CSV table of C-alpha atoms in Angstrom, one decimal:
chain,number,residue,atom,x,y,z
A,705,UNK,CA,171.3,136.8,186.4
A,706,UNK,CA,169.8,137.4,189.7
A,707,UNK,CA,170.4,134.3,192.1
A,708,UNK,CA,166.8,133.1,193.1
A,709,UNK,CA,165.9,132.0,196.4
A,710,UNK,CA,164.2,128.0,196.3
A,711,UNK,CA,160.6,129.1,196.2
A,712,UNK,CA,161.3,132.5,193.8
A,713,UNK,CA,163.2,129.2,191.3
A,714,UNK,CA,160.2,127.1,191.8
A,715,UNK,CA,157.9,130.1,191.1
A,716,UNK,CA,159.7,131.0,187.9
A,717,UNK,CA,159.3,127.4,187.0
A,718,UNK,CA,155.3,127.4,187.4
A,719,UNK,CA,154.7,130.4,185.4
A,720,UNK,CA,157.5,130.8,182.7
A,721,UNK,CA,156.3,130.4,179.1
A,722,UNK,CA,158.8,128.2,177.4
A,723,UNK,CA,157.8,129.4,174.2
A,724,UNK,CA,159.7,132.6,175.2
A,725,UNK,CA,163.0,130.5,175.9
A,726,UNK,CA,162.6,129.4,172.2
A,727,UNK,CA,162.1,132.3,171.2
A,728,UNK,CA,165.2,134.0,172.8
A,729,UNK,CA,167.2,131.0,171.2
A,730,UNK,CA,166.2,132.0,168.1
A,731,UNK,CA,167.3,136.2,168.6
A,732,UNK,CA,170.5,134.5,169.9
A,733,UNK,CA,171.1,132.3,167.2
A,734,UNK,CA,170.1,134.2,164.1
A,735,UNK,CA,171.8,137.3,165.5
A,736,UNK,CA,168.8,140.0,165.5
A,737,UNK,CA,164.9,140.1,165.8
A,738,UNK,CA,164.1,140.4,162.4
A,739,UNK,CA,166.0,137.4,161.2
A,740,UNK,CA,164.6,135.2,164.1
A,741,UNK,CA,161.0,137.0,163.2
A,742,UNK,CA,161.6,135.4,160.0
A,743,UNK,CA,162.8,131.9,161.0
A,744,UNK,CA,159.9,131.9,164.0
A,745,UNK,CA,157.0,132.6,160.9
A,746,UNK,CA,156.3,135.6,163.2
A,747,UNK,CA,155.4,139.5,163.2
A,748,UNK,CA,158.8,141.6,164.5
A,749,UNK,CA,157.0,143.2,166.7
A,750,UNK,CA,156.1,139.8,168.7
A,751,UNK,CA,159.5,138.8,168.5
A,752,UNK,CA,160.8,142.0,170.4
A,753,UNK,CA,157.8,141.8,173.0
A,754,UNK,CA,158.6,137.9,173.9
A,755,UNK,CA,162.2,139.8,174.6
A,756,UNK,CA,160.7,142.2,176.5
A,757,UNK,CA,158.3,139.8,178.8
A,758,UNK,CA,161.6,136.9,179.1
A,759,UNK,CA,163.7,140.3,180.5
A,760,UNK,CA,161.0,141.1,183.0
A,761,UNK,CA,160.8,137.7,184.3
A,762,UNK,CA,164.1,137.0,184.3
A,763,UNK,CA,164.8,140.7,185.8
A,764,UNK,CA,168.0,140.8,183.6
A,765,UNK,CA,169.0,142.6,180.2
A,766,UNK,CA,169.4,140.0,178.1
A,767,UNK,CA,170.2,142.0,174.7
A,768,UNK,CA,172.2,145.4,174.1
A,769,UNK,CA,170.6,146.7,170.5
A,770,UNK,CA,170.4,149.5,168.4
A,771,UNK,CA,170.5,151.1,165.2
A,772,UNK,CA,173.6,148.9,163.8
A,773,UNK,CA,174.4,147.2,167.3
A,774,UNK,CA,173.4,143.9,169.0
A,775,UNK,CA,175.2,142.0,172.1
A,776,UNK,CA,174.4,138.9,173.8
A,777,UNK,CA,175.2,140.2,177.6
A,778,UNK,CA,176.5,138.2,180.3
A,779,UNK,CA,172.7,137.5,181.7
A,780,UNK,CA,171.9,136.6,178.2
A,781,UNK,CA,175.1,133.9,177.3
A,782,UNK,CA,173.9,132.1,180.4
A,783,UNK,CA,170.5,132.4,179.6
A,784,UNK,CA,171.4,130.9,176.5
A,785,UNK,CA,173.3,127.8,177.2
A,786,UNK,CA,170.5,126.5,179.9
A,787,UNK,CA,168.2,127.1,177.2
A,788,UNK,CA,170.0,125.1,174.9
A,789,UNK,CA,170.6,122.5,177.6
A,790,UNK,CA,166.9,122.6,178.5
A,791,UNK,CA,166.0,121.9,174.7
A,792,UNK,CA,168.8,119.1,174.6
A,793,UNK,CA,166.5,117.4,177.5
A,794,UNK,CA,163.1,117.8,175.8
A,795,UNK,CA,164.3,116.3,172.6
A,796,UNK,CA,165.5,113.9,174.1
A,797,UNK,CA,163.0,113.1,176.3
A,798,UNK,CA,161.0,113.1,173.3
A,799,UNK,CA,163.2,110.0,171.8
A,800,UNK,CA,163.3,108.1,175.4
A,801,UNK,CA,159.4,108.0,175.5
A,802,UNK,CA,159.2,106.8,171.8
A,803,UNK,CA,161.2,104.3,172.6
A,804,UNK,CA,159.1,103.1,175.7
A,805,UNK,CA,156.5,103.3,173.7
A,806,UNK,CA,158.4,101.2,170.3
A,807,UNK,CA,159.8,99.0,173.1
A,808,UNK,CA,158.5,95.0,172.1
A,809,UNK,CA,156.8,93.7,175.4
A,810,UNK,CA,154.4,90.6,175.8
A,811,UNK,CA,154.7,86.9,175.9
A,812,UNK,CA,155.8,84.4,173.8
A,813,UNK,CA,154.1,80.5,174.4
A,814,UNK,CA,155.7,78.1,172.0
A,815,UNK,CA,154.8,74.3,171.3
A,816,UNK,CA,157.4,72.5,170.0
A,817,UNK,CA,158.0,68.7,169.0
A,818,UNK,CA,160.5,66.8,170.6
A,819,UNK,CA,163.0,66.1,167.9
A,820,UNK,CA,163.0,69.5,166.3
A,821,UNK,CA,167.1,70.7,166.3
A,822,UNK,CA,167.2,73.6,164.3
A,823,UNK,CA,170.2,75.7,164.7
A,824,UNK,CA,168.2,79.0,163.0
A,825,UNK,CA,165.8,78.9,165.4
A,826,UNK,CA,168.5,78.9,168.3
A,827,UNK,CA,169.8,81.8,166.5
A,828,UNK,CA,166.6,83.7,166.5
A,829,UNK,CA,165.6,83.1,170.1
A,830,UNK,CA,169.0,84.3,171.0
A,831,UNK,CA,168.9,87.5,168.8
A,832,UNK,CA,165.3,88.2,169.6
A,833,UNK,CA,165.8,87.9,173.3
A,834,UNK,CA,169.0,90.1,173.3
A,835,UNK,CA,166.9,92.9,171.5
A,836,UNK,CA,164.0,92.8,172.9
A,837,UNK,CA,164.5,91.8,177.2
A,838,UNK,CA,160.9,92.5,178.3
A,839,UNK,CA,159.5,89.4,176.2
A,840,UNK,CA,159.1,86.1,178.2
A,841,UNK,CA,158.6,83.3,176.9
A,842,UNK,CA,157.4,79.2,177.5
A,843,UNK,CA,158.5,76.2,175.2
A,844,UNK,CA,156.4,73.3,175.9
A,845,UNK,CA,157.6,70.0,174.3
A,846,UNK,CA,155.2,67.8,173.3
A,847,UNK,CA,153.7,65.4,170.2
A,848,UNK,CA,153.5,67.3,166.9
A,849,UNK,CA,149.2,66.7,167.0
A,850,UNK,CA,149.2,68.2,170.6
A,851,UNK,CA,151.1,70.9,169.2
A,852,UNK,CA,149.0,71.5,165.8
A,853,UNK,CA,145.9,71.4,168.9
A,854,UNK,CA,147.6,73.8,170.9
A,855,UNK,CA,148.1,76.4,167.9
A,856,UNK,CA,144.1,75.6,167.0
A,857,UNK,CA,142.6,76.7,170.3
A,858,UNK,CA,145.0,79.6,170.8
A,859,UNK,CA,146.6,78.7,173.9
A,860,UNK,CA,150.7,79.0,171.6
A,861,UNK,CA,151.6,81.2,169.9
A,862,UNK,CA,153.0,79.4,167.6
A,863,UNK,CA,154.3,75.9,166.9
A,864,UNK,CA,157.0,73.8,165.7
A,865,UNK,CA,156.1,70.6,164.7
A,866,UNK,CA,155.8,67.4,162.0
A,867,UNK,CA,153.1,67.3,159.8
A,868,UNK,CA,151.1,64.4,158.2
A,869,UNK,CA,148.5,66.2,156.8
A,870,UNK,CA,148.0,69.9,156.9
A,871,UNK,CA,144.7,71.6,158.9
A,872,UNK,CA,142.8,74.0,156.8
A,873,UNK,CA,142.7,76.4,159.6
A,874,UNK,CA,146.2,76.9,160.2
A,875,UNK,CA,149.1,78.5,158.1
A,876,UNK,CA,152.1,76.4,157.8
A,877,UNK,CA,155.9,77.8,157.0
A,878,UNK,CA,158.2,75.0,155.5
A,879,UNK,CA,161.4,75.5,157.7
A,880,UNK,CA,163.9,72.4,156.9
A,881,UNK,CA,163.9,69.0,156.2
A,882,UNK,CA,165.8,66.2,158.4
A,883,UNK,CA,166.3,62.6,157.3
A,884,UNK,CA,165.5,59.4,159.9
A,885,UNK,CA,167.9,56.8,160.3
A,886,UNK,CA,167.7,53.7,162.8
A,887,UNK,CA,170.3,53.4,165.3
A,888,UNK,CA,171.6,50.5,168.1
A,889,UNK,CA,173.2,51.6,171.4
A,890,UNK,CA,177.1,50.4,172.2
A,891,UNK,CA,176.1,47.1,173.6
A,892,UNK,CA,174.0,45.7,170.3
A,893,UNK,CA,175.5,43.2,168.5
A,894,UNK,CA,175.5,45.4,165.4
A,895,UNK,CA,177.6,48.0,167.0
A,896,UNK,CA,180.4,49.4,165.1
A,897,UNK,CA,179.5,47.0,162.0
A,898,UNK,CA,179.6,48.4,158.2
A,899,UNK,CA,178.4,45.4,156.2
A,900,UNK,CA,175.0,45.3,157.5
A,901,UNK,CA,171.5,45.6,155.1
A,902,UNK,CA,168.0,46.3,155.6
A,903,UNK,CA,167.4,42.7,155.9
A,904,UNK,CA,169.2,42.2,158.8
A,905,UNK,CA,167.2,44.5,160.7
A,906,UNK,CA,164.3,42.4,160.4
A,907,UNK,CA,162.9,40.9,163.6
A,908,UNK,CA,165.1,42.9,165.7
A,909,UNK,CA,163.6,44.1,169.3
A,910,UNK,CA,162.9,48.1,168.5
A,911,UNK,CA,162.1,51.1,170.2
A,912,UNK,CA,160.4,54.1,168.6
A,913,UNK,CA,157.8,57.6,169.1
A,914,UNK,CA,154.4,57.4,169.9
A,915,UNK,CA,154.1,58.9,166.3
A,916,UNK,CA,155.6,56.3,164.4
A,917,UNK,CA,152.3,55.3,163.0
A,918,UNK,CA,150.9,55.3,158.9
A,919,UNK,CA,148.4,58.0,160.4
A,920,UNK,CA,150.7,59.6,162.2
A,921,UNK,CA,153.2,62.6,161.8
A,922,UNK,CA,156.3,59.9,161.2
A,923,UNK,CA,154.1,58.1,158.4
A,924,UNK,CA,158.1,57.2,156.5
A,925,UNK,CA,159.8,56.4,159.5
A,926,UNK,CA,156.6,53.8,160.3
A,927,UNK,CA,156.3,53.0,156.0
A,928,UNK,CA,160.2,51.6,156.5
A,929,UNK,CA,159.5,50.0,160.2
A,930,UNK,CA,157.0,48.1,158.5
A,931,UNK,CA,158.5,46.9,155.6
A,932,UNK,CA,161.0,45.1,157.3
A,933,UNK,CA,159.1,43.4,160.0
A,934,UNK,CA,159.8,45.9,163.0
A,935,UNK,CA,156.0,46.1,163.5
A,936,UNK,CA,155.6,43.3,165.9
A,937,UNK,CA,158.9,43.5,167.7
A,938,UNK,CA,158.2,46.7,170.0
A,939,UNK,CA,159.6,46.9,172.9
A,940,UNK,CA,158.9,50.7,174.4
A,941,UNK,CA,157.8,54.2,173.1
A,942,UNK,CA,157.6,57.5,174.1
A,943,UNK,CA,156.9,60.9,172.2
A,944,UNK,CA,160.1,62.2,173.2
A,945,UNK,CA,163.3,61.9,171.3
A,946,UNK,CA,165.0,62.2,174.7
A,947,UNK,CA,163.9,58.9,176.2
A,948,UNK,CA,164.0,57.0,172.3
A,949,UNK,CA,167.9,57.8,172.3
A,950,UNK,CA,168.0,56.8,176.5
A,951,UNK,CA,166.0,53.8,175.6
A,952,UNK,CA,168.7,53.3,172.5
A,953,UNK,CA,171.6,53.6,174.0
A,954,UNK,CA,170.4,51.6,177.0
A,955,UNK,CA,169.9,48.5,174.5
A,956,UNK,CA,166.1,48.4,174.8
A,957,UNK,CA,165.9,48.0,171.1
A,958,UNK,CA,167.4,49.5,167.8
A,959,UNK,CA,164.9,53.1,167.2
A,960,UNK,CA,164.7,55.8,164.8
A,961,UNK,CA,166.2,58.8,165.2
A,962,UNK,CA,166.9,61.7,163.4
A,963,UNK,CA,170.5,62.1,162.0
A,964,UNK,CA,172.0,65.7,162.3
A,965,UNK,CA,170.6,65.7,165.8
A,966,UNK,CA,172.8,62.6,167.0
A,967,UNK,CA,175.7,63.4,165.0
A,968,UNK,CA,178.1,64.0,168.2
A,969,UNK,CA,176.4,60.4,169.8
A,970,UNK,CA,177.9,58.8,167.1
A,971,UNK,CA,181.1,60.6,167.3
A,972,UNK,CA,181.3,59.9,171.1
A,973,UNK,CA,180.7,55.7,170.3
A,974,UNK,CA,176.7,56.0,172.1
A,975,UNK,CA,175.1,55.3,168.8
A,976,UNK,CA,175.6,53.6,165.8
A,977,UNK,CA,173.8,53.7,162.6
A,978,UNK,CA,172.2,51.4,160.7
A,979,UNK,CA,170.5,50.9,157.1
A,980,UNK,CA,169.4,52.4,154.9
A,981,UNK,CA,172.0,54.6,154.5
A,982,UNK,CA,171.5,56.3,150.5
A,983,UNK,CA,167.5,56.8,151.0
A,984,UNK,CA,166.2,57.0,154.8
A,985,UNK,CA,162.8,58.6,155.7
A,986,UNK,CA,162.4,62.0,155.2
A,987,UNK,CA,160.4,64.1,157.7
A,988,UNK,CA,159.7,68.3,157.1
A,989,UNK,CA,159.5,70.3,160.0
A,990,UNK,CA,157.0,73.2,160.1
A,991,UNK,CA,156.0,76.2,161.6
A,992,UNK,CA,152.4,76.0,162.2
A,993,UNK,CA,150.2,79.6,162.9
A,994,UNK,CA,146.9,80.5,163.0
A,995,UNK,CA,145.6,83.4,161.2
A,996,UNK,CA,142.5,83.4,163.6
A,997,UNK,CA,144.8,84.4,166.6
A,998,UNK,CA,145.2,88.4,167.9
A,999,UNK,CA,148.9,88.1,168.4
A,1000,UNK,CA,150.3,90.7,170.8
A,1001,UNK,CA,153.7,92.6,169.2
A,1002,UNK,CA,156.1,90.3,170.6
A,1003,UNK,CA,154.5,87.3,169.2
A,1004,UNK,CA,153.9,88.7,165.5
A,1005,UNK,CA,157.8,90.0,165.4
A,1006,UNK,CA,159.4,86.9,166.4
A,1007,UNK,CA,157.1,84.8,163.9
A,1008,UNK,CA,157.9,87.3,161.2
A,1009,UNK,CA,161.8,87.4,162.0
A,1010,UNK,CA,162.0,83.3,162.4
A,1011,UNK,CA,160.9,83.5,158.5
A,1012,UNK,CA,163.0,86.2,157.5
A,1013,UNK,CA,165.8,84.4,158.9
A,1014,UNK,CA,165.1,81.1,157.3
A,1015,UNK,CA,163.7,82.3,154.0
A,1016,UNK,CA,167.5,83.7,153.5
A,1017,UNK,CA,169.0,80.2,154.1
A,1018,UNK,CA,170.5,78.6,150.9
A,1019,UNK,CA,168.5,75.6,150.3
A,1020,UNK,CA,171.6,73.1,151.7
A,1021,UNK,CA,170.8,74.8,155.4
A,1022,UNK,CA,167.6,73.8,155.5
A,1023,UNK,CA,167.9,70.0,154.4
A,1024,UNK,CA,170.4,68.1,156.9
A,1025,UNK,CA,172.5,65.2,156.0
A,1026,UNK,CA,171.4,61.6,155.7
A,1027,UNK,CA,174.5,60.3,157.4
């Protein structure tokens, strides 16, 4: 092939059909005109005149033929390896735009309730994230009835929370249930004992959530409270399980707590259980979404993969232990 000066390349560029550079790929590959005629759904004669035309721009022969002969010349195997390396590009240009175009984008706002430790959940942020690295996303911790509110006028996405009673508006997704236990910090008198009952709770100074009410998403936890006379021995709340263990541990008062999430407190001598042991509250933790919202693609995929992910739990990961 002639070498071609910048502007002669850029020229060639501008007014080269690329449907001849297919169809020269197709002489080359299936050996003769006819056959590529055949392959290209096309008319011989068209086949031999996009030849002819691709020669004269290119200002090389690019095929010796005859009756019985055909040879890919020099011009020609060059020819032909750009070409292929110029179809190489498009295809997979082709892929790299659908894949812009499939790429999950958009932003994630997530209410969540304060003592909600669920490891799947971890497991999906972390999984979604690593797939998907254009999504952002903003966890705001709060009570479970600011959360159910936040979900109601649209402003999360979605959120995870306790439930007294369910709103009619909103979908709700059962994700695991976690058991309540009261706990003392190291100083309590009751620290480290094992032959304590209910009844020696009673009267004791407490701590507990802002929710621990019979109306309230804690309903058990404040059923127990009351049947053995913690009621009127408050000392502090707060909504977040954060500064009810601080406020534990600190020997404000004994507090409710869920278990699995303190497990390593105990372990490391900051908490100490108390009764009931065989039967303390239950509480279900669920993922709260409202049908009425336009969900961009991020928000819809990660809702849709959480419940994939826990939906193939066995039943034993989704209920944590009482002790």
């Amino acid at each position: 092939m002639n070498d071609l000066a910048p502007d002669e390349g850029e020229r060639l560029a501008r007014q080269l059909d690329w449907n001849l550079l297919r169809t020269f790929v197709a002489i080359v590959q299936e050996g003769g005109i006819t056959p590529a005629a055949n392959r290209l759904l096309l008319k011989q004669p068209t086949v031999s005149n996009a030849l002819k035309r691709l020669e004269d721009r290119i200002g090389k022969r690019l095929i010796d033929r005859g009756p019985g002969h055909f040879r890919v010349t020099d011009a020609g195997e060059t020819l032909y390896r750009e070409a292929i390396e110029i179809y190489g590009s498009i295809s997979r240009l082709t892929i790299a735009v659908r894949d812009i175009e499939e790429a999950v984008r958009g932003h994630i706002a997530i209410g969540m309730a304060s003592h909600v430790i669920f490891p799947p959940f971890d497991e999906s942020l972390r999984d979604f994230s690593a797939k998907h690295p254009q999504v952002t996303y903003d966890i705001t911790v709060a009570t479970s009835a600011e959360v159910v509110g936040w979900v109601l006028e649209k402003r999360a996405s979605f959120g995870v929370c306790l439930v007294h009673k369910q709103h009619p508006k909103l979908d709700y997704f059962h994700l695991y249930r976690q058991h309540f236990g009261f706990f003392c910090g190291p100083g309590h008198r009751y620290f480290g004992r094992t032959d304590l009952t209910l009844d020696d709770l009673t009267g004791e100074p407490s701590v507990s959530f802002s929710t621990d009410q019979l109306h309230d998403a804690l309903r058990p936890v404040a059923l127990l409270r009351a049947s053995i006379g913690l009621d009127d021995t408050i000392r502090a709340m707060s909504p977040h399980l954060e500064e009810v263990r601080r406020l534990i541990i600190a020997g404000v008062g004994i507090g409710p707590l869920p278990v699995h999430v303190v497990q390593r407190d105990v372990r490391d001598g900051l908490l100490w259980q108390l009764p009931p042991y065989d039967d303390p509250p239950e509480i279900d933790i669920f993922l709260a979404t409202n049908p009425a919202s336009r969900l961009n693609r991020a928000e819809t995929q990660f809702i849709e993969d959480l419940r994939q992910r826990v939906t193939a739990l066995p039943p034993a990961a989704r209920q944590f232990p009482q002790r």
